[in-house]
């Protein structure tokens, strides 16, 4: 394919993309195929000679689309939102053409891991400075990290990778971690000879979008020399709205902070932003300087060296900041705020619909774009309802567990979700509920 | 920006991308700006109201392009190649529109880390099974990993992250690791009470594209229960050509293997492929199963669960396999082989030019698309030559160190590099050499 053909095919692809997104709600949001469906549709080997572009693009609908979960359908209410916007797509086209290697934008899971590793390195050095007879593995065996029982699974996995113990702090009845509980656990652990070194707070937990009380947790962590990382993967985008800023109070105590613009800030996947209070903490943990990566300005002090090896796990990175730049400029702060506010308002619409139906209950305070709800009754009843929703494939949502109860998570995700889609989703849920409750077994 | 505007702007962007790539060699390959140049060109805050698209696109040339290193210029000979092709760009446009979350394609650095962590987990379990009084940190403190002194810095960093000791195995005079040296080191370590558990072999090292002798190293690793990972980040793509397959002999002894299609297989950055012999080894090390990530077919046995949490560090991933699919089909195996062979031939052209000039020497066997060369004489002389090359900005290459000598790496990178660019690059290098040697100090 030469540049001339790319000009033609690229313009066709632009139309294909626009057609796809303009008509996305006509597609089943959740694919109706069995795992392995792809195997019989594709050859076992790459073709020897080039195929025609027409054949490939024909196969997009025949082979690929049947297996796609349409994350940007207005009937997608699962997980959290994944951002999508035309400006970000344009920037990604340019990014692909430039194909240059950028710096440290990771994902929230990676940010958590990096902060934990930096904290581990700092703690080991501190302990060894006063106990010179301790080996690194002696210290490792005593280190304890903490996070909420409601934290994302990637936090626990970071500890697994880092080879340190991690303890889950019980949350209060709003699913937030409070200082008393963390303090109590840390004191017990210190009394048992362990060394608390890291706490990962969450602003906007995955199950229920709860906010740990960082304004009271932060001072404790600072006093005790505990690294406080804040995972605000989803909710972090909302802090561009002044009315949500109070939830960020206490951020000044944090050692590191992360959120994913690719979740809620209209920047297409993937793009995650991490801040570190003292950059030497991160660099010190990972510094490696082979000759082929040295460059002239590194030690000049004029520039912050974003040499990727020191700030993240992969060596290379796409030029992701280009997407942020396109999106910030083409939406403006007001446009982005309007997007956040609209989605929060849509969640309130759904909450009202649930509250008006006596068969249902709301399971957690609705603060952002997530509504946790369930049928009053057994977990089994709610599992059955979710199975019907999933089987019908008209809307897509996923469950969570709160206080031992099976709960449905209704997350406002797509940029194109409107009030009409919420109404339609609720009609669909209540229709399936009606059918479920008609069955003799209930 | 609505769909109608995206159609218009997208088509303009397609032309911009094609224009950029058709005229890329007219741009200075290496940017002539100082670190921090960007600060005065961009505002300190995101705009309150949306800006016009015209303003943004005007700023691409005014603000962004002056700072870009043009990785796809035919005068870019630094690091290794970064793939770029029109089919992969088309696929990325579609990938951005779908915006769905894919599975486990990482980068080579991440693949190395994942293999090391899986090996660590396996080793700890094995040791604890026979020594039940050992704690996890007792075992960690005894584990030893090995890699070539020529291996990529990310290998050493994987050990740093994993909290285990890593030893560098001296290479032979072709810069490859041989079995005798590894065996000797392992035996000394075992005698000292340590536990060897992991060896990272490299096929195509970064400094000189050397190939560790896996056909003799593999059996030793298998006998000693050492996980052998193969990092073939760059050279791995060449194994689609039968004539390079002998270099892969011994791969059957490996526990894991990785290469980056984004380096040499025309798949735009980023796309890295990893194989694991026993997938339970990787999954076992990272399995986490929160309710919001459970899905129905997970335990059915009909599908391999690529749930991202178990196979890689980030939770989410772009739909990168789409790029592979477009590229395989639109180039065909023959087209991809032709690309590899052409670049290897271009390296031979450059090698001949160097060999014909008595002032220069070739520093390592030229096997793939990389030529390591230097001026006969001091390291300082070669550092001066590289400084002149870098300052002139007409071609871009980076150095390496081989046997304590400062060496210039000339890597065939861009898809569009032709013999004429090689000739021009050599004329440029010899002109700068002439000027350098004219100076009284030499």
mmCIF file of C-alpha atoms in Angstrom, chain A residues 9-19 93, chain B residues 6-11 14 93:
data_model
loop_
_atom_site.group_PDB
_atom_site.id
_atom_site.type_symbol
_atom_site.label_atom_id
_atom_site.label_comp_id
_atom_site.label_asym_id
_atom_site.label_seq_id
_atom_site.Cartn_x
_atom_site.Cartn_y
_atom_site.Cartn_z
ATOM 1 C CA UNK A 9 -8.334 3.975 2.095
ATOM 2 C CA UNK A 10 -7.760 6.342 4.977
ATOM 3 C CA UNK A 11 -10.660 8.527 3.882
ATOM 4 C CA UNK A 12 -12.844 5.451 3.502
ATOM 5 C CA UNK A 13 -11.799 4.409 7.006
ATOM 6 C CA UNK A 14 -12.736 7.838 8.378
ATOM 7 C CA UNK A 15 -16.209 7.340 6.936
ATOM 8 C CA UNK A 16 -16.353 3.786 8.253
ATOM 9 C CA UNK A 17 -15.432 5.016 11.743
ATOM 10 C CA UNK A 18 -18.014 7.824 11.638
ATOM 11 C CA UNK A 19 -20.683 5.441 10.298
ATOM 12 C CA UNK A 93 -3.937 9.143 13.725
ATOM 13 C CA UNK B 6 -14.838 14.397 12.034
ATOM 14 C CA UNK B 7 -15.448 13.122 8.481
ATOM 15 C CA UNK B 8 -14.010 16.338 7.098
ATOM 16 C CA UNK B 9 -11.139 16.703 9.563
ATOM 17 C CA UNK B 10 -10.320 13.004 9.440
ATOM 18 C CA UNK B 11 -9.849 13.146 5.685
ATOM 19 C CA UNK B 14 -5.221 11.382 6.314
ATOM 20 C CA UNK B 93 -7.838 4.177 13.304
#
